[in-house]
CSV table of C-alpha atoms and ligand atoms in Angstrom, one decimal:
chain,number,residue,atom,x,y,z
N,1,MET,CA,56.9,-25.9,16.0
N,2,THR,CA,56.0,-29.1,14.0
N,3,ASP,CA,53.7,-31.7,15.6
N,4,LEU,CA,56.8,-33.8,16.4
N,5,ASP,CA,58.6,-30.9,18.0
N,6,THR,CA,55.5,-30.1,20.1
N,7,SER,CA,55.1,-33.7,21.4
N,8,GLN,CA,58.9,-33.9,22.1
N,9,TRP,CA,58.6,-30.6,24.0
N,10,TYR,CA,55.7,-32.0,26.0
N,11,PHE,CA,57.5,-35.2,26.9
N,12,SER,CA,60.7,-33.4,27.7
N,13,VAL,CA,58.9,-31.0,30.1
N,14,MET,CA,57.1,-34.0,31.6
N,15,SER,CA,60.3,-35.8,32.2
N,16,LYS,CA,61.9,-32.8,33.9
N,17,GLN,CA,59.0,-32.8,36.3
N,18,ALA,CA,59.5,-36.4,37.1
N,19,ASN,CA,59.3,-36.1,40.9
N,20,PRO,CA,57.9,-39.2,42.5
N,21,VAL,CA,55.7,-37.3,44.9
N,22,LEU,CA,54.7,-34.2,43.0
N,23,SER,CA,54.2,-35.8,39.6
N,24,ARG,CA,53.5,-39.5,40.0
N,25,ARG,CA,52.7,-41.0,36.6
N,26,THR,CA,49.0,-42.0,36.3
N,27,ALA,CA,48.8,-45.8,36.7
N,28,TYR,CA,45.4,-46.4,35.3
N,29,VAL,CA,43.7,-44.8,32.3
N,30,GLU,CA,40.1,-45.6,31.4
N,31,ILE,CA,39.5,-47.8,28.3
N,32,LEU,CA,39.6,-45.5,25.2
N,33,GLY,CA,40.5,-42.7,27.6
N,34,PRO,CA,42.0,-40.3,25.2
N,35,LEU,CA,39.4,-40.9,22.5
N,36,ARG,CA,36.6,-40.5,25.1
N,37,ALA,CA,38.3,-37.3,26.3
N,38,PHE,CA,38.4,-35.9,22.8
N,39,PHE,CA,34.7,-36.8,22.3
N,40,ILE,CA,33.6,-35.3,25.6
N,41,CYS,CA,35.6,-32.1,25.0
N,42,THR,CA,33.7,-31.7,21.8
N,43,ALA,CA,30.3,-33.0,22.9
N,44,ILE,CA,29.9,-30.8,26.0
N,45,PRO,CA,29.8,-27.4,24.3
N,46,LEU,CA,27.7,-28.8,21.5
N,47,THR,CA,25.2,-30.2,24.0
N,48,ILE,CA,24.9,-26.9,25.7
N,49,TYR,CA,24.0,-25.3,22.4
N,50,ALA,CA,21.8,-28.2,21.4
N,51,LEU,CA,19.8,-27.7,24.6
N,52,PHE,CA,19.5,-24.0,23.9
N,53,PHE,CA,18.4,-24.4,20.2
N,54,GLY,CA,16.4,-27.6,20.9
N,55,CYS,CA,14.3,-25.9,23.5
N,56,SER,CA,13.8,-22.4,22.5
N,57,GLU,CA,11.0,-20.0,21.7
N,58,GLN,CA,12.8,-18.7,18.6
N,59,PHE,CA,12.7,-22.1,16.9
N,60,GLY,CA,9.2,-23.2,17.8
N,61,GLY,CA,9.4,-24.9,21.1
N,62,CYS,CA,10.9,-27.8,22.9
N,63,PRO,CA,11.9,-29.6,20.7
N,64,PRO,CA,11.6,-27.4,17.6
N,65,ARG,CA,8.6,-28.4,15.6
N,66,LEU,CA,8.5,-29.1,11.8
N,67,ASP,CA,5.1,-27.7,11.4
N,68,HIS,CA,5.9,-24.4,13.2
N,69,ASP,CA,6.1,-21.5,10.8
N,70,ARG,CA,9.3,-20.3,12.4
N,71,SER,CA,11.0,-23.6,13.1
N,72,PHE,CA,13.3,-25.1,10.5
N,73,LEU,CA,12.8,-22.1,8.3
N,74,ALA,CA,14.5,-20.0,10.9
N,75,LEU,CA,17.3,-22.5,11.1
N,76,THR,CA,17.9,-22.4,7.4
N,77,ASP,CA,17.6,-18.7,6.8
N,78,LEU,CA,21.0,-18.3,8.4
N,79,ALA,CA,19.8,-15.7,10.8
N,80,TRP,CA,19.9,-18.1,13.8
N,81,TYR,CA,23.6,-17.8,14.4
N,82,GLN,CA,23.6,-14.0,14.8
N,83,GLY,CA,23.2,-14.0,18.5
N,84,LEU,CA,25.9,-16.6,19.0
N,85,TRP,CA,28.6,-14.0,19.3
N,86,ASP,CA,27.4,-11.0,21.4
N,87,THR,CA,30.1,-8.6,22.3
N,88,GLN,CA,28.0,-7.0,25.1
N,89,ALA,CA,27.2,-10.5,26.6
N,90,THR,CA,30.9,-11.4,26.4
N,91,MET,CA,31.9,-8.3,28.2
N,92,LEU,CA,29.2,-8.8,30.8
N,93,PHE,CA,30.3,-12.4,31.3
N,94,VAL,CA,34.0,-11.4,31.8
N,95,ALA,CA,32.8,-8.6,34.2
N,96,TRP,CA,30.8,-11.2,36.1
N,97,TYR,CA,33.9,-13.5,36.5
N,98,ALA,CA,35.9,-10.5,37.6
N,99,PHE,CA,33.2,-9.5,40.1
N,100,CYS,CA,33.4,-13.0,41.6
N,101,VAL,CA,37.2,-12.8,41.9
N,102,LEU,CA,36.9,-9.3,43.4
N,103,ALA,CA,34.3,-10.5,45.9
N,104,TRP,CA,36.5,-13.4,46.8
N,105,ALA,CA,39.4,-11.0,47.4
N,106,ILE,CA,37.6,-8.2,49.4
N,107,LEU,CA,34.6,-9.8,51.2
N,108,PRO,CA,35.6,-10.9,54.7
N,109,GLY,CA,35.9,-14.7,55.3
N,110,ASP,CA,37.7,-17.2,57.4
N,111,TRP,CA,40.7,-19.0,56.0
N,112,VAL,CA,40.4,-22.8,56.6
N,113,PHE,CA,42.8,-25.7,55.9
N,114,GLY,CA,41.8,-28.4,53.4
N,115,THR,CA,42.9,-32.0,53.7
N,116,THR,CA,46.6,-33.0,53.8
N,117,LEU,CA,48.0,-33.3,50.2
N,118,ARG,CA,50.4,-35.9,48.8
N,119,ASN,CA,53.3,-33.5,49.4
N,120,GLY,CA,52.4,-33.2,53.1
N,121,GLU,CA,51.1,-29.6,52.8
N,122,LYS,CA,47.6,-28.3,53.4
N,123,LYS,CA,45.9,-25.8,51.2
N,124,GLN,CA,44.1,-22.8,52.7
N,125,TYR,CA,40.7,-21.7,51.4
N,126,LYS,CA,38.8,-18.4,51.9
N,127,ILE,CA,35.3,-19.0,53.0
N,128,ASN,CA,33.1,-16.3,51.5
N,129,ALA,CA,31.1,-17.9,48.7
N,130,PHE,CA,27.8,-17.5,50.6
N,131,SER,CA,28.5,-13.7,51.1
N,132,THR,CA,29.3,-13.4,47.4
N,133,PHE,CA,25.9,-15.1,46.7
N,134,ILE,CA,24.1,-12.6,49.0
N,135,LEU,CA,25.9,-9.7,47.5
N,136,ALA,CA,25.1,-10.8,43.9
N,137,LEU,CA,21.4,-11.3,44.9
N,138,SER,CA,21.2,-7.9,46.6
N,139,LEU,CA,22.7,-6.2,43.5
N,140,ALA,CA,20.2,-8.0,41.3
N,141,PHE,CA,17.3,-7.1,43.5
N,142,GLY,CA,18.5,-3.5,43.7
N,143,VAL,CA,18.5,-3.3,39.9
N,144,ILE,CA,15.1,-4.8,39.6
N,145,PHE,CA,13.7,-2.6,42.4
N,146,LEU,CA,15.0,0.6,40.7
N,147,GLY,CA,14.4,-0.4,37.0
N,148,GLY,CA,11.5,-2.9,37.2
N,149,PRO,CA,11.6,-6.5,35.9
N,150,GLN,CA,12.5,-5.4,32.4
N,151,SER,CA,15.9,-4.2,33.7
N,152,PHE,CA,17.0,-7.7,34.5
N,153,THR,CA,15.9,-9.6,31.4
N,154,PHE,CA,19.2,-9.2,29.6
N,155,LEU,CA,20.3,-12.8,30.7
N,156,HIS,CA,17.2,-14.2,29.0
N,157,ASP,CA,17.5,-12.0,25.9
N,158,LYS,CA,21.2,-12.6,25.3
N,159,LEU,CA,21.4,-16.2,26.6
N,160,VAL,CA,23.1,-17.8,23.6
N,161,GLY,CA,25.7,-15.0,23.6
N,162,PHE,CA,26.4,-15.7,27.2
N,163,ILE,CA,26.7,-19.4,26.4
N,164,THR,CA,29.4,-18.6,23.8
N,165,ALA,CA,31.2,-16.3,26.2
N,166,SER,CA,31.2,-19.0,28.9
N,167,VAL,CA,32.5,-21.6,26.6
N,168,ILE,CA,35.3,-19.4,25.4
N,169,VAL,CA,36.3,-18.2,28.9
N,170,SER,CA,36.1,-21.7,30.4
N,171,VAL,CA,38.2,-23.3,27.7
N,172,LEU,CA,40.8,-20.5,28.0
N,173,GLN,CA,40.8,-21.0,31.7
N,174,ALA,CA,41.4,-24.7,31.2
N,175,VAL,CA,44.2,-24.0,28.7
N,176,ALA,CA,45.8,-21.5,31.1
N,177,CYS,CA,45.7,-24.1,34.0
N,178,HIS,CA,47.2,-26.8,31.7
N,179,VAL,CA,50.1,-24.5,30.8
N,180,MET,CA,50.6,-23.5,34.4
N,181,SER,CA,50.8,-27.2,35.3
N,182,PHE,CA,54.3,-27.3,33.8
N,183,ARG,CA,55.8,-25.2,36.6
N,184,PRO,CA,58.6,-27.3,38.1
N,185,LYS,CA,57.1,-27.7,41.5
N,186,ALA,CA,53.4,-28.2,40.5
N,187,LEU,CA,51.6,-30.9,42.3
N,188,LEU,CA,50.0,-33.0,39.6
N,189,SER,CA,46.7,-34.9,40.0
N,190,ILE,CA,47.0,-38.7,40.2
N,191,ASP,CA,44.7,-39.1,37.2
N,192,GLY,CA,45.9,-36.4,34.9
N,193,ASN,CA,49.6,-37.3,34.4
N,194,THR,CA,49.4,-39.8,31.5
N,195,GLY,CA,51.5,-39.6,28.4
N,196,ASN,CA,48.5,-38.2,26.5
N,197,PRO,CA,48.1,-34.4,26.4
N,198,VAL,CA,44.4,-34.6,25.3
N,199,TYR,CA,43.6,-36.8,28.2
N,200,ASN,CA,45.6,-34.8,30.7
N,201,PHE,CA,43.9,-31.6,29.5
N,202,TYR,CA,40.5,-33.1,29.8
N,203,VAL,CA,40.9,-34.6,33.3
N,204,GLY,CA,43.1,-31.8,34.7
N,205,ARG,CA,46.8,-32.1,34.9
N,206,GLU,CA,47.5,-30.1,38.1
N,207,LEU,CA,45.7,-30.9,41.3
N,208,ASN,CA,45.2,-27.3,42.5
N,209,PRO,CA,46.1,-24.7,39.9
N,210,SER,CA,46.4,-21.4,41.9
N,211,ILE,CA,47.8,-17.9,41.6
N,212,ARG,CA,49.1,-17.1,45.1
N,213,SER,CA,46.2,-17.9,47.4
N,214,PHE,CA,43.6,-17.8,44.7
N,215,ASP,CA,42.6,-21.5,44.0
N,216,PHE,CA,40.9,-22.0,40.6
N,217,LYS,CA,39.2,-25.2,41.5
N,218,SER,CA,37.3,-24.3,44.6
N,219,PHE,CA,36.5,-20.8,43.1
N,220,ASN,CA,34.9,-22.4,40.0
N,221,GLN,CA,33.1,-25.1,42.0
N,222,LEU,CA,31.2,-22.6,44.1
N,223,ARG,CA,31.1,-19.1,42.6
N,224,PRO,CA,30.7,-17.9,39.0
N,225,GLY,CA,28.7,-20.8,37.5
N,226,LEU,CA,26.6,-21.8,40.5
N,227,ILE,CA,25.5,-18.2,41.4
N,228,LEU,CA,24.9,-17.4,37.7
N,229,TRP,CA,22.5,-20.3,37.5
N,230,ILE,CA,20.2,-18.5,40.0
N,231,LEU,CA,20.7,-15.1,38.3
N,232,ILE,CA,19.5,-16.7,35.1
N,233,ASP,CA,16.4,-18.1,36.9
N,234,ILE,CA,15.7,-14.7,38.3
N,235,SER,CA,16.0,-13.2,34.8
N,236,MET,CA,13.5,-15.7,33.5
N,237,VAL,CA,11.0,-14.7,36.3
N,238,CYS,CA,11.6,-11.0,35.2
N,239,GLU,CA,11.0,-11.9,31.6
N,240,GLN,CA,7.7,-13.5,32.5
N,241,ALA,CA,6.8,-10.6,34.8
N,242,THR,CA,7.5,-8.2,31.9
N,243,ARG,CA,5.3,-10.2,29.5
N,244,PHE,CA,2.4,-10.8,31.9
N,245,GLY,CA,2.4,-7.3,33.5
N,246,GLY,CA,4.1,-7.7,36.9
N,247,PHE,CA,5.5,-10.1,39.4
N,248,SER,CA,2.0,-10.9,40.8
N,249,GLN,CA,1.2,-12.4,37.4
N,250,VAL,CA,4.2,-14.8,37.3
N,251,ASN,CA,3.1,-18.5,37.3
N,252,ASP,CA,3.4,-20.6,40.4
N,253,SER,CA,5.4,-23.1,38.4
N,254,LEU,CA,8.2,-20.6,37.7
N,255,TRP,CA,8.3,-19.4,41.3
N,256,LEU,CA,8.6,-23.0,42.5
N,257,VAL,CA,11.6,-23.6,40.1
N,258,LEU,CA,13.3,-20.4,41.3
N,259,ILE,CA,12.7,-21.0,45.0
N,260,PHE,CA,13.8,-24.7,44.9
N,261,GLN,CA,17.0,-24.0,43.0
N,262,ALA,CA,17.9,-20.9,44.9
N,263,LEU,CA,17.5,-22.8,48.2
N,264,TYR,CA,19.6,-25.6,46.9
N,265,VAL,CA,22.4,-23.3,45.8
N,266,GLY,CA,22.1,-21.2,49.0
N,267,ASP,CA,22.4,-24.4,51.0
N,268,ILE,CA,25.6,-25.5,49.1
N,269,LEU,CA,27.2,-22.2,49.5
N,270,TYR,CA,26.3,-21.7,53.1
N,271,HIS,CA,27.8,-25.1,53.9
N,272,GLU,CA,31.0,-24.4,52.0
N,273,VAL,CA,32.8,-25.7,55.0
N,274,THR,CA,31.9,-27.5,58.2
N,275,ARG,CA,30.3,-25.0,60.6
N,276,SER,CA,28.3,-25.4,63.7
N,277,ALA,CA,26.2,-22.2,63.4
N,278,PRO,CA,22.9,-23.0,61.7
N,279,LEU,CA,21.4,-20.9,58.9
N,280,TRP,CA,17.8,-21.1,60.0
N,281,LEU,CA,16.5,-22.6,63.2
N,282,VAL,CA,14.9,-25.5,61.4
N,283,LEU,CA,18.3,-26.5,60.0
N,284,THR,CA,19.6,-27.0,63.5
N,285,LEU,CA,17.6,-30.2,63.5
N,286,PHE,CA,19.8,-31.6,60.8
N,287,ARG,CA,23.0,-29.7,61.0
N,288,PHE,CA,24.1,-30.6,57.5
N,289,GLN,CA,27.7,-30.0,56.8
N,290,ARG,CA,28.8,-30.3,53.2
N,291,HIS,CA,32.5,-30.7,53.8
N,292,ILE,CA,33.3,-29.5,50.3
N,293,PHE,CA,37.0,-29.4,51.0
N,294,SER,CA,37.0,-33.1,51.8
N,295,GLN,CA,35.1,-34.1,48.7
N,296,VAL,CA,36.9,-36.1,46.0
N,297,ASP,CA,36.5,-33.3,43.4
N,298,ILE,CA,38.6,-31.1,45.6
N,299,THR,CA,41.0,-33.5,47.2
N,300,THR,CA,41.8,-35.9,44.3
N,301,ASP,CA,40.5,-34.6,40.9
N,302,GLY,CA,42.7,-32.3,38.8
N,303,PHE,CA,41.3,-29.0,37.4
N,304,GLY,CA,41.1,-29.2,33.7
N,305,PHE,CA,38.6,-29.0,30.8
N,306,MET,CA,36.0,-31.1,32.6
N,307,GLN,CA,35.8,-29.0,35.8
N,308,SER,CA,36.4,-25.7,34.1
N,309,VAL,CA,33.7,-26.1,31.4
N,310,GLY,CA,31.5,-28.1,33.7
N,311,CYS,CA,31.3,-25.4,36.4
N,312,LEU,CA,31.4,-22.3,34.3
N,313,SER,CA,29.4,-23.2,31.3
N,314,TRP,CA,27.5,-26.5,31.5
N,315,LEU,CA,26.1,-25.9,35.0
N,316,PRO,CA,24.5,-22.5,34.7
N,317,PHE,CA,23.1,-22.9,31.2
N,318,THR,CA,21.8,-26.5,31.3
N,319,HIS,CA,20.5,-26.4,34.9
N,320,SER,CA,18.3,-23.3,34.2
N,321,LEU,CA,16.5,-25.0,31.3
N,322,GLN,CA,13.3,-25.5,33.3
N,323,ALA,CA,13.0,-21.8,34.1
N,324,ARG,CA,13.7,-20.8,30.5
N,325,PHE,CA,11.1,-23.3,29.2
N,326,LEU,CA,8.4,-21.9,31.6
N,327,VAL,CA,8.9,-18.4,30.1
N,328,PHE,CA,7.6,-19.4,26.7
N,329,ARG,CA,5.4,-22.4,27.8
N,330,PRO,CA,3.8,-21.0,31.0
N,331,VAL,CA,2.3,-23.6,33.3
N,332,ALA,CA,-0.3,-22.7,36.0
N,333,LEU,CA,-0.1,-25.5,38.6
N,334,GLY,CA,-2.8,-24.5,41.0
N,335,PHE,CA,-2.9,-25.2,44.7
N,336,VAL,CA,-3.1,-29.0,44.7
N,337,TRP,CA,-0.1,-29.6,42.2
N,338,THR,CA,1.9,-26.9,43.9
N,339,THR,CA,1.4,-28.5,47.3
N,340,LEU,CA,2.3,-32.0,46.0
N,341,ILE,CA,5.4,-30.7,44.3
N,342,VAL,CA,6.5,-28.8,47.4
N,343,LEU,CA,6.0,-31.9,49.5
N,344,PHE,CA,7.9,-34.0,47.0
N,345,ASN,CA,10.8,-31.6,47.0
N,346,SER,CA,10.7,-31.4,50.8
N,347,LEU,CA,11.0,-35.2,51.0
N,348,GLY,CA,14.1,-35.1,48.8
N,349,TYR,CA,15.6,-32.3,50.8
N,350,TYR,CA,14.9,-34.1,54.0
N,351,ILE,CA,16.6,-37.3,52.9
N,352,PHE,CA,19.5,-35.4,51.4
N,353,ARG,CA,20.0,-33.4,54.5
N,354,VAL,CA,19.5,-36.1,57.1
N,355,ALA,CA,21.6,-38.6,55.3
N,356,ASN,CA,24.5,-36.2,55.0
N,357,ALA,CA,24.1,-35.1,58.6
N,358,GLU,CA,24.2,-38.7,59.8
N,359,LYS,CA,27.4,-39.4,58.0
N,360,ASN,CA,29.1,-36.1,58.8
N,361,ASP,CA,28.2,-36.3,62.5
N,362,PHE,CA,29.6,-39.8,62.5
N,363,ARG,CA,32.8,-38.8,60.7
N,364,ASN,CA,33.2,-36.0,63.3
N,365,GLY,CA,33.1,-38.6,66.1
N,366,GLU,CA,29.5,-38.0,67.1
N,367,ASN,CA,26.6,-40.4,66.9
N,368,PRO,CA,23.6,-38.6,68.4
N,369,LYS,CA,21.0,-41.1,67.0
N,370,ASN,CA,23.0,-44.1,68.3
N,371,LEU,CA,23.2,-45.6,64.9
N,372,GLN,CA,24.7,-49.1,64.4
N,373,PHE,CA,28.1,-49.3,62.7
N,374,LEU,CA,30.6,-51.8,61.4
N,375,THR,CA,34.2,-51.5,62.5
N,376,THR,CA,36.6,-52.2,59.7
N,377,GLY,CA,40.2,-53.5,59.7
N,378,SER,CA,41.5,-50.1,58.8
N,379,GLY,CA,40.1,-48.7,62.1
N,380,SER,CA,37.5,-46.6,60.3
N,381,LYS,CA,33.8,-47.4,60.9
N,382,LEU,CA,30.8,-47.6,58.5
N,383,LEU,CA,27.2,-46.8,59.4
N,384,ILE,CA,24.8,-49.7,58.9
N,385,SER,CA,21.6,-48.2,60.2
N,386,GLY,CA,19.6,-45.0,59.8
N,387,TRP,CA,19.6,-43.8,56.2
N,388,TRP,CA,23.0,-45.4,55.6
N,389,GLY,CA,21.4,-48.8,56.4
N,390,ARG,CA,18.8,-48.3,53.7
N,391,SER,CA,21.2,-47.7,50.8
N,392,ARG,CA,24.9,-47.0,50.3
N,393,HIS,CA,24.3,-43.5,48.9
N,394,PRO,CA,21.0,-42.3,50.4
N,395,ASN,CA,22.2,-38.6,50.0
N,396,TYR,CA,22.2,-39.2,46.2
N,397,PHE,CA,18.7,-40.5,46.4
N,398,GLY,CA,17.5,-37.3,48.1
N,399,ASP,CA,19.3,-35.3,45.4
N,400,LEU,CA,17.6,-37.2,42.7
N,401,ILE,CA,14.1,-36.7,44.2
N,402,MET,CA,14.8,-32.9,44.3
N,403,ALA,CA,16.0,-33.0,40.6
N,404,LEU,CA,12.7,-34.6,39.7
N,405,ALA,CA,10.7,-32.0,41.8
N,406,TRP,CA,12.4,-29.2,39.8
N,407,SER,CA,11.2,-30.7,36.5
N,408,PHE,CA,7.6,-31.5,37.5
N,409,PRO,CA,6.5,-27.8,37.4
N,410,THR,CA,7.2,-27.9,33.6
N,411,GLY,CA,4.5,-30.6,33.1
N,412,PHE,CA,4.8,-33.5,30.8
N,413,SER,CA,4.7,-31.9,27.3
N,414,THR,CA,8.4,-32.5,26.6
N,415,PRO,CA,11.1,-34.9,28.0
N,416,LEU,CA,13.7,-32.1,27.5
N,417,THR,CA,12.9,-30.4,30.7
N,418,TYR,CA,13.7,-33.7,32.5
N,419,PHE,CA,17.2,-33.5,31.1
N,420,TYR,CA,18.7,-32.3,34.4
N,421,PHE,CA,17.2,-35.3,36.2
N,422,LEU,CA,18.5,-37.7,33.6
N,423,TYR,CA,21.9,-36.1,33.6
N,424,LEU,CA,22.1,-36.2,37.4
N,425,LEU,CA,21.0,-39.8,37.4
N,426,ALA,CA,23.9,-40.8,35.1
N,427,LEU,CA,26.4,-38.6,37.0
N,428,LEU,CA,25.5,-40.0,40.4
N,429,ILE,CA,25.4,-43.7,39.2
N,430,GLN,CA,28.9,-43.1,37.7
N,431,ARG,CA,30.0,-41.4,41.0
N,432,GLN,CA,28.5,-44.2,43.1
N,433,ARG,CA,30.5,-46.8,41.1
N,434,ARG,CA,33.7,-44.8,41.4
N,435,ASP,CA,33.2,-44.3,45.1
N,436,ASP,CA,32.3,-47.9,45.8
N,437,ASP,CA,35.4,-49.0,43.9
N,438,ALA,CA,37.5,-46.6,46.0
N,439,CYS,CA,35.9,-47.9,49.2
N,440,GLU,CA,36.4,-51.5,48.2
N,441,LYS,CA,40.1,-50.8,47.7
N,442,LYS,CA,40.2,-48.9,51.1
N,443,TYR,CA,38.2,-51.4,53.2
N,444,GLY,CA,38.9,-54.7,51.4
N,445,LYS,CA,36.8,-57.6,52.7
N,446,ASP,CA,35.0,-55.4,55.2
N,447,TRP,CA,33.5,-53.5,52.3
N,448,LYS,CA,32.1,-56.8,51.0
N,449,LYS,CA,30.6,-57.5,54.4
N,450,TYR,CA,29.1,-54.0,54.3
N,451,VAL,CA,27.6,-54.5,50.8
N,452,GLU,CA,25.9,-57.7,52.1
N,453,LEU,CA,24.4,-55.8,55.0
N,454,VAL,CA,23.4,-52.8,52.8
N,455,PRO,CA,22.7,-54.3,49.4
N,456,TYR,CA,21.1,-51.3,47.7
N,457,ARG,CA,23.4,-48.8,46.0
N,458,ILE,CA,21.2,-45.6,45.8
N,459,VAL,CA,17.5,-46.2,45.9
N,460,PRO,CA,16.3,-48.4,48.8
N,461,TYR,CA,14.7,-51.7,47.6
N,462,VAL,CA,15.2,-50.6,43.9
N,463,TYR,CA,18.8,-50.1,42.9
C,1,NDP,P1,29.3,-38.9,49.9
C,1,NDP,O1,28.9,-37.8,50.7
C,1,NDP,O2,28.3,-40.0,49.7
C,1,NDP,O3,30.6,-39.6,50.5
C,1,NDP,C1,31.1,-40.8,50.1
C,1,NDP,C2,32.1,-41.2,51.2
C,1,NDP,O4,31.4,-41.5,52.4
C,1,NDP,C3,32.8,-42.5,51.0
C,1,NDP,O5,33.9,-42.4,50.1
C,1,NDP,C4,33.2,-43.0,52.4
C,1,NDP,O6,34.4,-42.2,52.7
C,1,NDP,C5,32.0,-42.5,53.2
C,1,NDP,N1,31.1,-43.5,53.5
C,1,NDP,C6,30.5,-44.4,52.6
C,1,NDP,N2,29.6,-45.2,53.2
C,1,NDP,C7,29.6,-44.8,54.5
C,1,NDP,C8,29.0,-45.4,55.6
C,1,NDP,N3,28.1,-46.3,55.6
C,1,NDP,N4,29.2,-44.8,56.8
C,1,NDP,C9,30.1,-43.7,56.9
C,1,NDP,N5,30.8,-43.3,55.9
C,1,NDP,C10,30.6,-43.8,54.7
C,1,NDP,O7,29.7,-38.5,48.4
C,1,NDP,P2,29.9,-37.2,47.5
C,1,NDP,O8,31.0,-36.4,48.0
C,1,NDP,O9,29.9,-37.8,46.1
C,1,NDP,O10,28.5,-36.4,47.7
C,1,NDP,C11,28.3,-35.4,48.6
C,1,NDP,C12,27.0,-34.7,48.4
C,1,NDP,O11,27.0,-33.9,47.2
C,1,NDP,C13,25.8,-35.7,48.1
C,1,NDP,O12,24.7,-35.2,48.9
C,1,NDP,C14,25.5,-35.6,46.7
C,1,NDP,O13,24.2,-35.8,46.4
C,1,NDP,C15,26.0,-34.2,46.3
C,1,NDP,N6,26.4,-34.1,44.9
C,1,NDP,C16,25.6,-33.3,44.0
C,1,NDP,C17,26.0,-33.2,42.7
C,1,NDP,C18,25.1,-32.4,41.8
C,1,NDP,O14,25.5,-32.1,40.7
C,1,NDP,N7,23.9,-32.0,42.2
C,1,NDP,C19,27.2,-33.8,42.2
C,1,NDP,C20,27.9,-34.6,43.2
C,1,NDP,C21,27.6,-34.7,44.5
C,1,NDP,P3,35.3,-42.5,54.0
C,1,NDP,O15,35.0,-43.9,54.4
C,1,NDP,O16,36.7,-42.3,53.5
C,1,NDP,O17,34.9,-41.5,55.0
């Protein structure tokens, strides 16, 4: 097909799908949307590689140093690209994805309904991400128990090969979902049905690409990438244990990073859906419910390049940078720093959890703390005291404190290990603006009144 034929085909299929409910045309496209989409589709995989090569033992550190005998020399002797394609890593990555699908299919789990979709239907989701996490951890610990720490260093050793595999698989997955979106009865996302194929591919054309009851979006948001992140951290601990002569020699800094991040992921997966049974007794104090199936990523955003590459490739390989750094630049924190960092992380966790619990309780019709609220014209109410009286997104504030607490164990020798914090800061500011715009549309002048009462966006008294 010539380029002209391809675009004619694209538009003819789009017009055949022109159903006002299922495939409403996107009314608003961001400025320079298609160009931005193209730029981001290229920049994301390149940034994942840049963070790998820019913070790597092989090339002299974080960032690579000119004066290091193996730094730029290594980059120019053309040997650096050899690990980029690794057949074994690719097969292992595909096997990991297949393992997650299999676990989704065979592990027991309740089926719950999501929110009502535009076509009046409700999607059903199987709730077993947490058990997949536990199964994966048990298998990893089993391997380490039987084979010692060196048996689980393959993720560390072949990381760049795994990155390539993840980029290929996630792009193929996004392409497959884009092609599937041309099914006559596909429900398209409200943002991904413009006349521009690049933009649609990037944002995600179909709202919920699925094969029978298997839903790509919720699967990718919670399973292969998120769990792999923690397996990579574990592999980094194993690498340090192998180098230093046992787990007892592993630095406190690396343990902290692993424990903080594993607790965060465990928390997300445990709270995949609203549930009243607490994980640990202490959590009953807060009863955080994540409501993943009512979040905008699930209810409104399409599943395209952004979510596919974001969940499967970007997340596990950029979020594990601190642990990877600590393998080749070990940091011994000592008791005082460890205590301070644990306290700081706990503060972030507390704010994150209590803020989310206050809102979720309130949205479930409960108000155990007797918090003050504003009744809006739409009938819905907005909290104006407790954490939601201190800022309009206190839960983001807690998340940001935790992100910083995960970087502190790496010390201050490089800004690169603070990348996750800076990325999350940018992401949450963008998300806050998007959410505030949506709330302004929804609540109109009542939202303006709310903003006057609660002027800070994320950080109380600062922003
Ligand atoms: P929120 O949980 O903050 O939910 C926003 C919604 O809450 C609004 O649309 C509005 O919905 C409702 N709301 C806003 N203000 C009030 C109020 N005063 N009283 C009652 N309800 C209010 O947003 P997210 O879904 O973005 O985030 C959920 C969690 O996920 C957060 O803890 C966040 O930190 C975390 N997260 C983490 C990311 C990461 O990469 N680590 C990325 C994204 C999120 P309505 O009025 O319709 O109920």
